[in-house]
């Protein structure tokens, strides 16, 4: 299926990386479980938080080291799915899965001034979307895909900036600066607009932009980082990425990738809009109820007998 049968277990699942992610999962469960009893003011994570964090961790593994990573080197459309999973799906899940006391510990060790600047909504949105768009310029993308160290460093920086971007919407610290409902709505639309030019470039290009998905030699070179053995054997066996492309051409694969990225982003941020509006509505209702309730706990109103006496 999708050509995965031609690759080994190691190629598909990256056992060493899988072991690392399992260690991270185990460390998380110990931290938010038994270890939390030793931390003053801490409480164990809820079942929901554990599910969210472990789901996010699993999504990140599948996108960066599992089958989606391999498929993302074979077809550009899967590359964009992998990017969406890595930076639009996994970060918010993992952020919501960490209890407040863990976040306080993390923030305590970070430089306050630098963090405050980088987490500013406009700065965070421009940083993440700017780096994402820069990465998908053909010359930059092909260079990053062909240089493993640069590739990993760039992806780490993208992940960090995606967390900063999500911070405005999901700030877990009650004492931290919380954006208003209206600010969050504006921030969501800003992110949707900033990513549009990159997706438009990809969708409406008149020819394939990326050598690593259209040039067999460049593709084989990029595949060295996710398959074992001599990658030149891929050329002898399959001739190039076209063997695995079930779409009509590299150009169509590229267009589908751009459309998928934009649709996934739109879907996620529309869901966030609904979440923000729901929170906003609950907050407004709570404030109205508080205004109608006097300090003594009795509601004011024409039907309250105590108000007449």
XYZ file of C-alpha atoms in Angstrom, residues 23-226:
204
model
C 11.368 6.943 27.056
C 9.815 10.440 26.814
C 6.345 8.929 27.316
C 7.509 6.929 30.361
C 9.274 9.977 31.838
C 6.108 12.033 31.362
C 3.938 9.453 33.140
C 6.363 9.319 36.070
C 6.630 13.121 36.227
C 2.879 13.803 36.265
C 2.134 10.708 38.335
C 4.253 9.479 41.284
C 6.776 12.335 41.113
C 4.058 14.991 41.394
C 3.439 13.888 44.999
C 6.905 15.204 45.902
C 6.307 18.648 44.429
C 4.664 21.190 46.710
C 1.393 22.467 45.289
C 1.409 19.926 42.445
C -1.370 17.565 41.526
C -1.189 14.458 39.334
C -2.281 14.898 35.732
C -5.837 13.923 34.920
C -6.637 11.021 32.612
C -7.672 13.528 29.951
C -4.331 15.345 30.165
C -2.429 12.076 29.847
C -4.466 11.079 26.796
C -3.859 14.459 25.157
C -0.092 14.462 25.742
C 0.461 10.853 24.682
C -1.726 11.359 21.601
C 0.294 14.437 20.635
C 3.545 12.556 21.206
C 2.319 9.681 19.028
C 1.287 12.071 16.248
C 4.698 13.759 16.375
C 6.482 10.397 16.189
C 4.421 9.192 13.219
C 5.073 12.455 11.381
C 8.792 12.753 12.112
C 10.038 9.180 12.361
C 7.198 6.819 11.447
C 5.538 5.983 8.125
C 4.463 9.562 7.420
C 8.095 10.621 7.558
C 9.030 8.075 4.887
C 6.008 8.897 2.755
C 6.878 12.577 3.124
C 10.186 11.880 1.375
C 8.413 10.037 -1.436
C 5.476 12.356 -2.185
C 5.141 16.087 -1.549
C 1.475 15.724 -0.542
C 2.494 13.449 2.349
C 5.272 15.858 3.245
C 2.636 18.555 3.793
C 0.489 16.192 5.859
C 3.556 15.448 7.969
C 4.180 19.181 8.434
C 0.567 19.786 9.466
C 0.680 16.923 11.986
C 4.012 18.102 13.394
C 3.207 21.791 13.873
C -0.575 22.210 13.854
C -1.798 19.031 15.555
C 0.880 17.687 17.912
C 1.899 20.934 19.730
C -1.559 21.932 21.071
C -2.260 18.358 22.188
C 1.032 18.133 24.069
C 0.605 21.610 25.557
C -2.861 20.777 26.900
C -1.478 17.536 28.321
C 0.990 19.247 30.674
C -0.363 20.296 34.094
C -0.022 23.924 35.176
C 2.685 23.139 37.751
C 4.873 21.589 35.033
C 4.495 24.686 32.865
C 5.444 26.883 35.823
C 8.605 24.824 36.272
C 9.466 25.113 32.569
C 8.855 28.865 32.403
C 10.902 29.414 35.583
C 14.018 28.202 33.790
C 13.498 30.277 30.649
C 14.719 33.865 30.163
C 11.682 35.986 30.973
C 12.452 38.947 28.731
C 13.290 36.862 25.669
C 10.305 34.568 26.208
C 7.940 37.517 26.619
C 9.143 39.003 23.327
C 9.046 35.738 21.335
C 5.638 34.772 22.725
C 4.099 38.120 21.753
C 1.221 37.201 19.429
C 2.424 39.111 16.368
C 6.061 38.067 16.813
C 5.126 34.405 17.311
C 2.778 34.373 14.305
C 5.328 36.034 12.018
C 8.156 33.791 13.252
C 6.353 30.492 12.708
C 4.624 31.344 9.444
C 7.708 33.147 8.138
C 9.991 30.173 8.827
C 7.407 27.782 7.386
C 7.073 29.878 4.215
C 10.849 30.328 3.904
C 11.309 26.568 4.177
C 9.034 26.027 1.180
C 10.970 28.283 -1.134
C 12.397 25.727 -3.623
C 16.084 26.564 -3.088
C 15.714 26.458 0.707
C 13.573 23.328 0.767
C 15.919 21.312 -1.434
C 18.969 22.421 0.563
C 17.346 21.487 3.892
C 16.139 18.126 2.567
C 19.648 17.252 1.335
C 21.511 18.224 4.532
C 20.517 16.101 7.507
C 21.912 18.313 10.305
C 20.306 21.454 8.872
C 17.102 19.463 8.329
C 16.855 18.405 11.982
C 17.808 21.830 13.350
C 15.268 23.582 11.113
C 12.522 21.187 12.189
C 13.363 21.721 15.882
C 13.192 25.493 15.434
C 9.873 25.148 13.586
C 8.489 23.053 16.443
C 9.577 25.613 19.052
C 8.074 28.518 17.092
C 4.856 26.539 16.605
C 4.630 26.156 20.412
C 5.128 29.909 20.773
C 2.403 30.481 18.192
C -0.013 28.188 20.043
C 0.825 29.842 23.378
C -1.408 32.836 22.615
C -4.420 30.555 22.175
C -3.667 27.971 24.882
C -1.709 29.843 27.560
C -1.996 27.365 30.464
C -0.775 29.756 33.179
C -3.682 31.507 34.938
C -1.308 34.190 36.236
C 0.143 34.792 32.773
C -0.943 37.441 30.298
C -4.166 36.119 28.777
C -5.334 37.354 25.397
C -8.949 38.498 25.180
C -11.469 36.620 23.083
C -11.389 39.303 20.400
C -7.567 39.246 20.328
C -7.585 35.477 19.882
C -10.009 35.744 16.966
C -7.770 38.326 15.310
C -4.705 36.151 15.993
C -6.335 33.140 14.335
C -7.172 35.145 11.210
C -3.622 36.557 11.154
C -2.169 33.033 11.075
C -4.593 31.966 8.351
C -3.566 34.951 6.211
C 0.195 34.613 6.774
C 0.325 31.027 5.505
C -1.720 31.747 2.381
C 1.115 33.101 0.144
C 3.263 29.982 0.618
C 0.332 27.677 -0.124
C -0.610 29.822 -3.131
C 2.930 29.584 -4.523
C 2.802 25.808 -4.245
C -0.728 25.377 -5.609
C -0.501 27.709 -8.607
C 3.072 27.001 -9.736
C 3.197 26.128 -13.437
C 5.808 23.389 -12.926
C 7.234 21.183 -10.152
C 9.216 23.393 -7.779
C 11.235 20.871 -5.785
C 14.102 18.789 -7.143
C 13.783 16.323 -4.272
C 10.353 15.287 -5.577
C 10.951 15.516 -9.326
C 14.665 14.835 -9.958
C 15.476 11.136 -9.372
C 19.101 11.825 -8.340
C 18.118 14.528 -5.815
C 15.298 12.316 -4.515
C 17.658 9.370 -3.932
C 20.072 11.671 -2.100
C 17.306 12.934 0.199
C 16.127 9.362 0.836
C 19.512 8.521 2.388
C 18.292 10.006 5.655
C 15.256 7.790 6.081
